[in-house]
Short mmCIF file of C-alpha atoms in Angstrom, two decimals:
data_model
loop_
_atom_site.label_atom_id
_atom_site.label_comp_id
_atom_site.label_asym_id
_atom_site.label_seq_id
_atom_site.Cartn_x
_atom_site.Cartn_y
_atom_site.Cartn_z
CA UNK A 61 -0.02 0.06 -0.05
CA UNK A 62 1.34 3.50 -0.85
CA UNK A 63 2.09 5.93 1.75
CA UNK A 64 -1.00 7.98 1.69
CA UNK A 65 -0.92 11.70 2.67
CA UNK A 66 1.68 14.28 3.35
CA UNK A 67 2.46 17.76 2.55
CA UNK A 68 4.64 19.64 4.96
CA UNK A 69 5.13 23.38 4.91
CA UNK A 70 8.29 24.45 6.92
CA UNK A 71 9.52 27.97 7.08
CA UNK A 72 11.74 30.00 9.45
CA UNK A 73 9.95 32.99 10.79
CA UNK A 74 13.20 34.49 12.01
CA UNK A 75 14.93 34.18 8.63
CA UNK A 76 12.03 35.83 6.93
CA UNK A 77 12.38 38.74 9.30
CA UNK A 78 16.12 38.89 8.27
CA UNK A 79 15.19 39.16 4.60
CA UNK A 80 16.74 35.74 3.63
CA UNK A 81 15.69 34.11 0.49
CA UNK A 82 12.83 31.59 0.50
CA UNK A 83 13.06 28.29 -1.34
CA UNK A 84 10.69 25.28 -1.65
CA UNK A 85 10.77 21.73 -2.71
CA UNK A 86 7.98 19.39 -3.71
CA UNK A 87 8.34 15.81 -2.62
CA UNK A 88 6.90 12.52 -4.20
CA UNK A 89 3.29 11.94 -4.70
CA UNK A 90 1.00 10.17 -2.29
CA UNK A 91 -2.63 8.85 -2.47
CA UNK A 92 -5.41 8.58 0.05
CA UNK A 93 -7.44 5.39 0.02
CA UNK A 94 -10.80 5.83 -1.67
CA UNK A 95 -13.82 6.77 0.52
CA UNK A 96 -11.50 7.77 3.34
CA UNK A 97 -12.38 10.24 5.94
CA UNK A 98 -9.30 12.39 6.72
CA UNK A 99 -9.01 13.06 10.43
CA UNK A 100 -5.78 14.69 11.36
CA UNK A 101 -2.25 15.45 10.49
CA UNK A 102 0.08 16.19 13.50
CA UNK A 103 3.42 15.34 15.08
CA UNK A 104 6.71 16.86 16.18
CA UNK A 105 10.35 16.94 15.04
CA UNK A 106 11.37 14.31 17.54
CA UNK A 107 8.69 11.63 17.09
CA UNK A 108 7.84 12.33 13.42
CA UNK A 109 4.63 13.26 11.62
CA UNK A 110 1.45 11.22 11.63
CA UNK A 111 -1.66 11.30 9.35
CA UNK A 112 -4.93 9.61 10.63
CA UNK A 113 -7.67 8.75 8.21
CA UNK A 114 -10.81 6.55 8.81
CA UNK A 115 -12.32 4.04 6.37
CA UNK A 116 -15.48 2.38 7.60
CA UNK A 117 -14.13 0.47 10.77
CA UNK A 118 -10.47 0.91 10.01
CA UNK A 119 -8.06 3.62 11.30
CA UNK A 120 -5.18 4.27 9.00
CA UNK A 121 -2.00 5.50 10.59
CA UNK A 122 0.70 6.72 8.22
CA UNK A 123 3.99 7.90 9.68
CA UNK A 124 6.66 10.19 8.10
CA UNK A 125 10.17 11.33 8.98
CA UNK A 126 9.96 14.80 10.07
CA UNK A 127 13.28 15.80 8.49
CA UNK A 128 13.13 13.88 5.09
CA UNK A 129 9.34 13.96 4.89
CA UNK A 130 9.61 10.42 3.57
CA UNK A 131 6.96 7.94 4.66
CA UNK A 132 8.34 5.45 7.14
CA UNK A 133 5.50 3.14 8.26
CA UNK A 134 1.83 2.53 7.32
CA UNK A 135 -0.43 0.65 9.73
CA UNK A 136 -4.26 -0.23 9.61
CA UNK A 137 -6.03 -0.66 13.02
CA UNK A 138 -9.38 -2.31 13.04
CA UNK A 139 -11.97 -0.60 15.17
CA UNK A 140 -14.54 -3.24 16.15
CA UNK A 141 -16.40 -0.73 18.43
CA UNK A 142 -17.57 1.23 15.42
CA UNK A 143 -21.33 1.56 15.25
CA UNK A 144 -23.75 3.28 13.00
CA UNK A 145 -23.62 6.44 15.12
CA UNK A 146 -19.74 6.54 15.53
CA UNK A 147 -18.36 9.78 14.70
CA UNK A 148 -14.64 11.15 14.85
CA UNK A 149 -14.53 14.34 16.80
CA UNK A 150 -10.97 15.91 17.01
CA UNK A 151 -7.31 15.29 17.57
CA UNK A 152 -6.12 16.75 20.87
CA UNK A 153 -2.36 17.61 20.82
CA UNK A 154 -0.80 18.26 24.06
CA UNK A 155 2.69 18.31 22.71
CA UNK A 156 4.02 15.01 23.93
CA UNK A 157 0.58 13.37 24.31
CA UNK A 158 -1.93 12.96 21.46
CA UNK A 159 -5.50 11.80 21.77
CA UNK A 160 -8.05 11.03 19.17
CA UNK A 161 -11.56 11.82 20.42
CA UNK A 162 -14.55 10.04 18.90
CA UNK A 163 -18.22 9.87 19.99
CA UNK A 164 -21.24 7.54 19.81
CA UNK A 165 -24.90 7.72 20.38
CA UNK A 166 -27.28 5.03 21.80
CA UNK A 167 -30.66 5.89 20.13
CA UNK A 168 -32.58 3.44 22.24
CA UNK A 169 -31.21 4.57 25.62
CA UNK A 170 -30.93 8.11 24.50
CA UNK A 171 -27.26 8.43 25.65
CA UNK A 172 -24.25 10.16 24.21
CA UNK A 173 -20.80 9.00 24.79
CA UNK A 174 -17.37 10.59 24.22
CA UNK A 175 -14.19 8.39 24.12
CA UNK A 176 -10.51 8.76 23.36
CA UNK A 177 -7.71 6.72 21.92
CA UNK A 178 -4.18 7.63 22.80
CA UNK A 179 -1.90 7.76 19.83
CA UNK A 180 1.74 6.86 20.06
CA UNK A 181 3.45 8.90 17.34
CA UNK A 182 6.91 7.25 17.47
CA UNK A 183 5.59 3.77 17.91
CA UNK A 184 2.97 4.31 15.32
CA UNK A 185 0.22 2.67 17.38
CA UNK A 186 -2.76 3.14 19.75
CA UNK A 187 -1.67 2.47 23.31
CA UNK A 188 -5.03 3.23 24.95
CA UNK A 189 -8.21 2.37 23.07
CA UNK A 190 -11.78 3.49 23.38
CA UNK A 191 -11.51 5.03 26.87
CA UNK A 192 -14.79 6.63 28.11
CA UNK A 193 -14.38 10.42 28.81
CA UNK A 194 -18.00 11.21 29.48
CA UNK A 195 -21.57 9.96 29.25
CA UNK A 196 -24.69 12.02 29.23
CA UNK A 197 -28.22 12.06 28.11
CA UNK A 198 -29.21 13.39 24.58
CA UNK A 199 -27.08 16.16 23.36
CA UNK A 200 -28.43 18.77 21.05
CA UNK A 201 -27.81 17.95 17.35
CA UNK A 202 -24.85 19.73 15.74
CA UNK A 203 -24.41 20.36 11.95
CA UNK A 204 -25.46 17.63 9.51
CA UNK A 205 -22.78 16.72 6.99
CA UNK A 206 -22.20 13.92 4.59
CA UNK A 207 -19.70 11.38 5.81
CA UNK A 208 -16.86 10.43 3.54
CA UNK A 209 -16.49 7.00 5.01
CA UNK A 210 -20.25 6.04 5.04
CA UNK A 211 -22.84 6.77 2.54
CA UNK A 212 -24.98 8.67 5.08
CA UNK A 213 -25.48 11.96 6.85
CA UNK A 214 -24.01 12.47 10.29
CA UNK A 215 -24.15 15.06 13.05
CA UNK A 216 -20.90 16.85 13.90
CA UNK A 217 -20.09 19.78 16.24
CA UNK A 218 -21.93 18.38 19.22
CA UNK A 219 -18.95 19.27 21.38
CA UNK A 220 -16.83 22.45 21.71
CA UNK A 221 -13.17 22.27 22.71
CA UNK A 222 -11.11 24.93 24.43
CA UNK A 223 -7.73 25.09 25.91
CA UNK A 224 -6.02 27.29 28.53
CA UNK A 225 -3.18 29.61 27.56
CA UNK A 226 -0.49 27.10 28.41
CA UNK A 227 -2.36 24.36 26.52
CA UNK A 228 -2.32 22.04 29.56
CA UNK A 229 -6.08 21.94 30.23
CA UNK A 230 -8.91 20.89 27.97
CA UNK A 231 -12.60 22.02 28.26
CA UNK A 232 -15.23 19.94 26.60
CA UNK A 233 -18.53 21.67 26.57
CA UNK A 234 -22.01 20.73 25.12
CA UNK A 235 -25.65 21.67 25.30
CA UNK A 236 -28.29 19.16 26.22
CA UNK A 237 -31.39 18.63 24.06
CA UNK A 238 -34.10 21.26 25.10
CA UNK A 239 -36.72 20.18 27.57
CA UNK A 240 -39.12 22.75 26.19
CA UNK A 241 -39.71 23.46 22.42
CA UNK A 242 -40.48 27.22 22.90
CA UNK A 243 -37.30 29.35 23.52
CA UNK A 244 -39.44 31.55 25.92
CA UNK A 245 -39.83 28.50 28.26
CA UNK A 246 -36.57 26.56 27.81
CA UNK A 247 -33.64 27.10 30.13
CA UNK A 248 -30.52 25.64 28.45
CA UNK A 249 -28.46 22.89 30.22
CA UNK A 250 -24.81 22.99 29.46
CA UNK A 251 -22.24 20.42 30.21
CA UNK A 252 -18.66 21.41 31.22
CA UNK A 253 -15.93 18.83 31.74
CA UNK A 254 -12.21 19.65 32.38
CA UNK A 255 -9.40 17.24 31.57
CA UNK A 256 -5.49 17.44 32.21
CA UNK A 257 -2.82 16.87 29.57
CA UNK A 258 -3.00 13.11 30.31
CA UNK A 259 -6.69 13.23 29.68
CA UNK A 260 -7.65 12.60 33.25
CA UNK A 261 -10.79 14.17 34.40
CA UNK A 262 -10.16 17.21 36.59
CA UNK A 263 -13.85 17.91 37.20
CA UNK A 264 -17.19 18.02 35.28
CA UNK A 265 -20.76 18.99 35.75
CA UNK A 266 -23.93 19.92 34.08
CA UNK A 267 -25.53 23.33 34.71
CA UNK A 268 -28.99 24.84 34.16
CA UNK A 269 -28.60 28.31 32.70
CA UNK A 270 -29.95 31.42 34.74
CA UNK A 271 -31.93 32.75 31.80
CA UNK A 272 -34.37 31.29 28.99
CA UNK A 273 -32.99 30.56 25.54
CA UNK A 274 -35.12 33.53 24.31
CA UNK A 275 -33.14 35.97 26.58
CA UNK A 276 -29.66 34.28 26.57
CA UNK A 277 -27.27 33.68 23.70
CA UNK A 278 -24.04 31.69 24.44
CA UNK A 279 -21.13 33.50 22.75
CA UNK A 280 -17.93 31.70 23.72
CA UNK A 281 -16.40 29.19 26.10
CA UNK A 282 -12.99 29.43 27.74
CA UNK A 283 -10.76 27.85 30.56
CA UNK A 284 -7.89 29.06 32.73
CA UNK A 285 -4.80 27.35 34.04
CA UNK A 286 -6.56 26.45 37.35
CA UNK A 287 -9.29 24.55 35.45
CA UNK A 288 -11.99 27.06 35.95
CA UNK A 289 -14.41 27.20 33.10
CA UNK A 290 -16.08 30.37 31.63
CA UNK A 291 -18.81 31.26 29.34
CA UNK A 292 -19.39 34.62 27.64
CA UNK A 293 -23.24 35.22 27.11
CA UNK A 294 -25.32 37.94 25.55
CA UNK A 295 -28.41 38.70 27.66
CA UNK A 296 -31.24 40.64 26.36
CA UNK A 297 -33.55 42.90 28.48
CA UNK A 298 -36.59 40.86 27.42
CA UNK A 299 -37.55 37.95 25.29
CA UNK A 300 -38.56 40.32 22.46
CA UNK A 301 -34.75 40.24 21.75
CA UNK A 302 -34.55 43.95 20.75
CA UNK A 303 -31.17 45.43 20.03
CA UNK A 304 -32.18 49.04 20.93
CA UNK A 305 -34.38 50.36 23.71
CA UNK A 306 -36.80 52.81 22.02
CA UNK A 307 -37.26 54.96 24.99
CA UNK A 308 -33.54 55.51 25.82
CA UNK A 309 -31.78 54.72 22.50
CA UNK A 310 -29.31 52.58 24.48
CA UNK A 311 -28.53 48.87 23.83
CA UNK A 312 -31.52 46.59 25.00
CA UNK A 313 -28.94 43.84 26.05
CA UNK A 314 -25.69 43.41 28.00
CA UNK A 315 -22.96 40.80 28.27
CA UNK A 316 -22.05 38.63 31.20
CA UNK A 317 -19.21 36.29 32.00
CA UNK A 318 -20.29 33.16 33.81
CA UNK A 319 -17.65 31.38 35.79
CA UNK A 320 -17.83 27.62 36.76
CA UNK A 321 -15.47 26.15 39.39
CA UNK A 322 -14.90 22.69 40.55
CA UNK A 323 -15.70 23.25 44.20
CA UNK A 324 -19.10 25.07 43.82
CA UNK A 325 -22.13 24.18 41.89
CA UNK A 326 -23.35 27.76 41.87
CA UNK A 327 -22.59 29.88 38.79
CA UNK A 328 -20.67 33.01 39.42
CA UNK A 329 -22.03 35.88 37.18
CA UNK A 330 -20.34 39.08 36.40
CA UNK A 331 -21.93 41.64 34.07
CA UNK A 332 -19.69 43.57 31.54
CA UNK A 333 -20.31 47.33 31.47
CA UNK A 334 -20.03 48.46 27.83
CA UNK A 335 -21.58 51.83 28.08
CA UNK A 336 -23.71 53.16 25.18
CA UNK A 337 -22.21 51.18 22.36
CA UNK A 338 -23.62 48.03 20.54
CA UNK A 339 -21.38 45.09 20.80
CA UNK A 340 -20.78 42.83 17.83
CA UNK A 341 -18.64 39.77 18.04
CA UNK A 342 -17.22 38.88 21.40
CA UNK A 343 -14.61 36.38 22.61
CA UNK A 344 -12.92 35.32 25.81
CA UNK A 345 -9.27 34.13 26.25
CA UNK A 346 -6.80 33.67 29.02
CA UNK A 347 -3.60 35.78 29.30
CA UNK A 348 -0.22 34.89 30.87
CA UNK A 349 -1.38 36.18 34.35
CA UNK A 350 -4.37 33.74 34.37
CA UNK A 351 -6.79 36.67 33.92
CA UNK A 352 -9.58 36.38 31.34
CA UNK A 353 -9.43 38.91 28.56
CA UNK A 354 -12.80 39.93 26.96
CA UNK A 355 -12.62 41.41 23.38
CA UNK A 356 -15.48 42.65 21.42
CA UNK A 357 -16.00 44.70 18.19
CA UNK A 358 -18.47 47.57 18.81
CA UNK A 359 -20.59 50.02 16.83
CA UNK A 360 -22.33 53.22 17.65
CA UNK A 361 -25.48 51.98 15.81
CA UNK A 362 -27.78 49.04 16.49
CA UNK A 363 -28.09 46.15 14.18
CA UNK A 364 -24.87 47.19 12.37
CA UNK A 365 -22.79 44.81 10.33
CA UNK A 366 -19.84 47.13 10.78
CA UNK A 367 -17.47 48.12 13.52
CA UNK A 368 -16.08 51.44 14.84
CA UNK A 369 -13.38 49.62 16.86
CA UNK A 370 -12.75 47.08 19.70
CA UNK A 371 -13.65 46.98 23.34
CA UNK A 372 -11.44 45.12 25.80
CA UNK A 373 -12.05 44.17 29.49
CA UNK A 374 -10.35 42.01 32.04
CA UNK A 375 -11.70 39.39 34.44
CA UNK A 376 -9.32 38.96 37.37
CA UNK A 377 -8.92 35.86 39.63
CA UNK A 378 -11.31 37.57 42.14
CA UNK A 379 -14.02 37.46 39.63
CA UNK A 380 -14.11 41.26 39.20
CA UNK A 381 -14.53 42.78 35.49
CA UNK A 382 -12.90 46.03 34.72
CA UNK A 383 -12.27 47.79 31.34
CA UNK A 384 -8.77 47.31 30.08
CA UNK A 385 -7.16 50.67 30.32
CA UNK A 386 -9.14 52.85 27.92
CA UNK A 387 -11.64 50.27 27.14
CA UNK A 388 -12.71 51.28 23.80
CA UNK A 389 -10.23 51.61 20.94
CA UNK A 390 -11.58 53.25 17.62
CA UNK A 391 -10.13 52.23 14.39
CA UNK A 392 -8.34 55.25 12.81
CA UNK A 393 -9.86 56.61 9.57
CA UNK A 394 -6.45 57.11 7.91
CA UNK A 395 -5.80 53.42 8.06
CA UNK A 396 -9.18 52.24 7.05
CA UNK A 397 -9.24 54.35 3.85
CA UNK A 398 -6.13 52.62 2.56
CA UNK A 399 -6.41 50.36 -0.43
CA UNK A 400 -9.93 51.79 -1.29
CA UNK A 401 -11.24 53.37 -4.48
CA UNK A 402 -11.32 57.21 -4.65
CA UNK A 403 -15.06 57.22 -4.49
CA UNK A 404 -15.20 55.12 -1.28
CA UNK A 405 -12.58 57.33 0.30
CA UNK A 406 -14.59 60.43 -0.33
CA UNK A 407 -17.69 58.81 1.20
CA UNK A 408 -15.53 57.68 4.22
CA UNK A 409 -14.14 61.19 4.76
CA UNK A 410 -17.75 62.66 4.77
CA UNK A 411 -18.47 60.48 7.79
CA UNK A 412 -16.86 61.22 11.02
CA UNK A 413 -18.03 57.77 12.29
CA UNK A 414 -17.11 55.49 9.37
CA UNK A 415 -17.12 51.81 10.33
CA UNK A 416 -15.08 48.88 9.11
CA UNK A 417 -17.71 46.53 7.49
CA UNK A 418 -18.29 42.89 8.10
CA UNK A 419 -15.56 42.40 10.60
CA UNK A 420 -14.98 38.96 12.22
CA UNK A 421 -12.50 38.42 15.03
CA UNK A 422 -10.20 35.63 13.82
CA UNK A 423 -7.33 35.74 16.38
CA UNK A 424 -6.65 37.24 19.78
CA UNK A 425 -3.08 36.91 21.05
CA UNK A 426 -2.03 37.74 24.54
CA UNK A 427 1.71 38.42 24.84
CA UNK A 428 3.81 37.73 27.95
CA UNK A 429 4.26 41.48 28.55
CA UNK A 430 0.53 42.02 28.69
CA UNK A 431 0.02 43.50 25.28
CA UNK A 432 -2.81 42.31 22.89
CA UNK A 433 -2.85 41.68 19.18
CA UNK A 434 -6.28 41.41 17.69
CA UNK A 435 -6.66 40.13 14.08
CA UNK A 436 -9.81 40.69 12.31
CA UNK A 437 -11.10 39.97 8.72
CA UNK A 438 -13.74 41.28 6.53
CA UNK A 439 -15.92 38.16 5.90
CA UNK A 440 -19.42 38.09 4.42
CA UNK A 441 -21.59 36.37 1.88
CA UNK A 442 -24.16 37.46 -0.78
CA UNK A 443 -26.93 35.48 -2.11
CA UNK A 444 -28.43 36.30 -5.39
CA UNK A 445 -31.84 34.83 -6.65
CA UNK A 446 -32.75 34.40 -10.28
CA UNK A 447 -36.19 33.52 -11.85
CA UNK A 448 -35.93 31.77 -15.19
CA UNK A 449 -38.95 30.06 -16.84
CA UNK A 450 -40.71 29.79 -13.30
CA UNK A 451 -37.57 28.26 -11.79
CA UNK A 452 -36.09 29.92 -8.81
CA UNK A 453 -32.33 29.64 -8.42
CA UNK A 454 -30.16 30.95 -5.57
CA UNK A 455 -26.40 31.39 -5.68
CA UNK A 456 -24.36 32.38 -2.64
CA UNK A 457 -20.90 33.89 -3.08
CA UNK A 458 -18.50 33.88 -0.03
CA UNK A 459 -16.03 36.73 0.46
CA UNK A 460 -12.90 37.03 2.70
CA UNK A 461 -11.51 40.40 2.13
CA UNK A 462 -9.09 42.79 4.03
CA UNK A 463 -7.47 41.84 7.26
CA UNK A 464 -7.32 44.45 10.11
CA UNK A 465 -4.69 43.99 12.83
CA UNK A 466 -4.63 46.15 15.97
CA UNK A 467 -1.90 46.27 18.68
CA UNK A 468 -2.74 47.43 22.19
CA UNK A 469 0.28 47.71 24.51
CA UNK A 470 0.41 46.77 28.16
CA UNK A 471 -0.17 50.29 29.26
CA UNK A 472 -3.52 50.30 27.26
CA UNK A 473 -2.47 52.52 24.46
CA UNK A 474 -3.30 51.57 20.76
CA UNK A 475 0.07 51.38 19.25
CA UNK A 476 -0.99 50.75 15.69
CA UNK A 477 -3.72 49.47 13.46
CA UNK A 478 -2.60 47.85 10.05
CA UNK A 479 -4.78 46.98 7.10
CA UNK A 480 -3.63 44.20 4.89
CA UNK A 481 -5.42 44.32 1.47
CA UNK A 482 -6.91 41.28 -0.27
CA UNK A 483 -9.94 40.11 -2.04
CA UNK A 484 -10.90 36.50 -1.97
CA UNK A 485 -14.17 35.08 -3.08
CA UNK A 486 -15.81 31.85 -4.25
CA UNK A 487 -19.20 30.32 -5.13
CA UNK A 488 -18.65 27.41 -2.63
CA UNK A 489 -15.99 27.35 0.22
CA UNK A 490 -13.04 25.23 -0.93
CA UNK A 491 -11.09 26.07 2.14
CA UNK A 492 -8.25 28.05 0.40
CA UNK A 493 -9.57 31.47 1.53
CA UNK A 494 -8.84 33.57 4.79
CA UNK A 495 -5.48 33.44 6.49
CA UNK A 496 -3.17 31.74 9.14
CA UNK A 497 -1.63 34.01 11.86
CA UNK A 498 1.77 32.85 13.02
CA UNK A 499 3.75 34.75 15.61
CA UNK A 500 7.17 34.74 17.16
CA UNK A 501 9.51 37.23 19.10
CA UNK A 502 10.01 39.38 16.04
CA UNK A 503 6.35 39.97 15.06
CA UNK A 504 3.24 38.67 13.32
CA UNK A 505 3.06 36.67 10.11
CA UNK A 506 -0.23 36.43 8.06
CA UNK A 507 -0.19 33.57 5.63
CA UNK A 508 -2.67 33.57 2.76
CA UNK A 509 -3.36 32.96 -1.00
CA UNK A 510 -3.50 36.15 -2.98
CA UNK A 511 -3.31 37.65 -6.45
CA UNK A 512 0.22 38.32 -7.47
CA UNK A 513 -0.66 41.89 -8.54
CA UNK A 514 -1.21 42.79 -4.92
CA UNK A 515 2.40 42.18 -3.79
CA UNK A 516 3.46 45.77 -4.23
CA UNK A 517 0.00 47.35 -4.23
CA UNK A 518 -0.05 51.23 -3.80
CA UNK A 519 -2.16 52.47 -0.94
CA UNK A 520 -4.48 54.42 -3.33
CA UNK A 521 -5.52 51.33 -5.24
CA UNK A 522 -8.00 48.51 -4.49
CA UNK A 523 -6.56 44.94 -4.47
CA UNK A 524 -7.15 42.45 -7.32
CA UNK A 525 -9.29 39.49 -6.69
CA UNK A 526 -8.28 35.88 -6.04
CA UNK A 527 -10.81 33.22 -6.66
CA UNK A 528 -11.21 30.41 -4.09
CA UNK A 529 -9.56 27.09 -5.50
CA UNK A 530 -8.04 28.75 -8.50
CA UNK A 531 -4.36 28.61 -7.79
CA UNK A 532 -2.93 31.78 -6.34
CA UNK A 533 0.27 32.91 -4.89
CA UNK A 534 1.27 32.06 -1.27
CA UNK A 535 2.01 35.39 0.40
CA UNK A 536 3.34 36.09 4.01
CA UNK A 537 2.74 39.61 5.29
CA UNK A 538 4.77 40.45 8.43
CA UNK A 539 4.01 43.17 10.91
CA UNK A 540 6.71 43.68 13.42
CA UNK A 541 6.04 44.90 17.00
CA UNK A 542 6.46 48.52 16.00
CA UNK A 543 3.95 48.15 13.13
CA UNK A 544 6.25 48.08 10.15
CA UNK A 545 4.81 45.91 7.33
CA UNK A 546 6.58 43.84 4.82
CA UNK A 547 5.37 41.30 2.26
CA UNK A 548 7.05 38.34 0.67
CA UNK A 549 6.10 35.85 -2.11
CA UNK A 550 6.65 32.26 -1.04
CA UNK A 551 5.73 30.50 -4.19
CA UNK A 552 3.09 30.34 -7.07
CA UNK A 553 0.86 27.26 -6.71
CA UNK A 554 0.16 27.36 -10.42
CA UNK A 555 3.79 26.78 -11.19
CA UNK A 556 3.54 23.46 -9.42
CA UNK A 557 -0.12 22.82 -10.06
CA UNK A 558 -0.93 22.22 -6.41
CA UNK A 559 -3.62 23.59 -4.06
CA UNK A 560 -2.83 24.58 -0.47
CA UNK A 561 -5.01 25.44 2.42
CA UNK A 562 -3.55 28.22 4.57
CA UNK A 563 -5.82 27.98 7.56
CA UNK A 564 -5.02 24.26 7.91
CA UNK A 565 -1.28 24.86 8.76
CA UNK A 566 -0.22 24.04 12.47
CA UNK A 567 2.81 24.38 14.43
CA UNK A 568 5.18 21.46 14.05
CA UNK A 569 8.01 22.54 16.35
CA UNK A 570 9.37 25.84 17.39
CA UNK A 571 9.15 27.93 14.21
CA UNK A 572 8.23 25.14 11.98
CA UNK A 573 4.73 24.63 10.61
CA UNK A 574 2.96 21.80 8.80
CA UNK A 575 0.44 22.02 5.97
CA UNK A 576 -0.73 20.08 2.98
CA UNK A 577 -0.48 20.50 -0.78
CA UNK A 578 -3.14 18.77 -3.10
CA UNK A 579 -2.81 17.66 -6.70
CA UNK A 580 -6.12 15.87 -7.34
CA UNK A 581 -9.06 14.61 -5.47
CA UNK A 582 -7.05 12.05 -3.57
CA UNK A 583 -3.38 12.71 -4.50
CA UNK A 584 -0.95 14.98 -2.47
CA UNK A 585 2.76 15.94 -2.53
CA UNK A 586 5.03 16.71 0.18
CA UNK A 587 5.93 20.48 0.13
CA UNK A 588 9.11 21.79 1.93
CA UNK A 589 9.67 25.53 2.19
CA UNK A 590 12.97 26.63 3.79
CA UNK A 591 14.91 29.77 4.27
CA UNK A 592 18.57 30.00 2.91
CA UNK A 593 21.13 32.83 2.80
#
């Protein structure tokens, strides 16, 4: 059997920062077995790289040498426990320990199960098989997708997975099936289970939420180094779910942080004071001091799809929330108007409160010195409907456009905002759009596919478009800690006739990262990118 899957993308961030030349090398071709569900691609420089794939009741483990990228072993492990409702969940990588999580559902008993298998990378085997992590009553269904390994639909995304800042604790969260059909009557029940880096249970419990589903929206889950779990929630003033109070003109909702601890069944609730602004997307993450950082995009107008800037707050270990220094950080107009048409610039300059449109928070990095890097992306979709001979046809086009990065220093000052221009679109997501953020001591690196004409784009011009799945150039844009921007071309995918997926890259070891290059539906090539003098 051929070695089945590998494409490794390795590049030195420090070398790029020193303006060294980039080079790449494609390896030999590999093929995935037919009707295989690709599960994960992971490893490290010491033990090697492993690809997991699932075919019916067989787990395929293919191992590669991390230096030569050549396949070393190929093993098939039978999974007799596989049932009709078996589903692969995720690969948990704790550095030295790797766990494959999978779930099952007993329809007759109405029970959901979550298991793990421990993968020994160096030995190319499973050392612990089908170990039960948790069991509960019926979990609310996730998204329905078609399985690659079975000719049927399956439910995914039943569970959410979150890690602490040190990547030593795992939070598994889920929502139980509603007891009441009406949102105005139903109080959500949420399960929260914490595990250590050996996948031992630290604690776990199911909680009934303090508000009905009509009033409360769960926004984000997180965990700290002490194993405390957190949930960020949007709470409306009433079940009418209005964004704006007509009598006052102020937001008709607020945000709360709910804290869950191992020693107390009571939920600790702390409201977030956001003033008169309207909060858009919000997230919660731990910093190096074990404080929880709350970040939100905000607007001065209700029901807005655009953002004036970002709001930051801190939740300390005592459970108190305070605004992070200035709290609100407005995006500067002089940066937003870069890489826009002359017409759009004129419209922006007429408005003192121009907002950045369709922003989604993609990354929030908390540095050891207390500074914060927030990376947003303009992301949206447009659906068009046509009527031809009485037949209605709808087409949705997805867009991933400009990146907006903002750096807030430890003193609470906005040091800089930088706009990285790009235009990515596609009729159906092929996963080549968006970007991967990589950081090291010298700065921040944004890796993405782009149109080559944008490599030296003047600030008074709009970027040219790149179409999802249609080749493109692999670009890395670096922003150093002082806000200086440089851009490098890594390679042209069309020259090598391959497809890569920037968002799928992951850290291999130190400043090395792994990704995949695809030739056809089931064939791949190793890809090595290095830096030389």
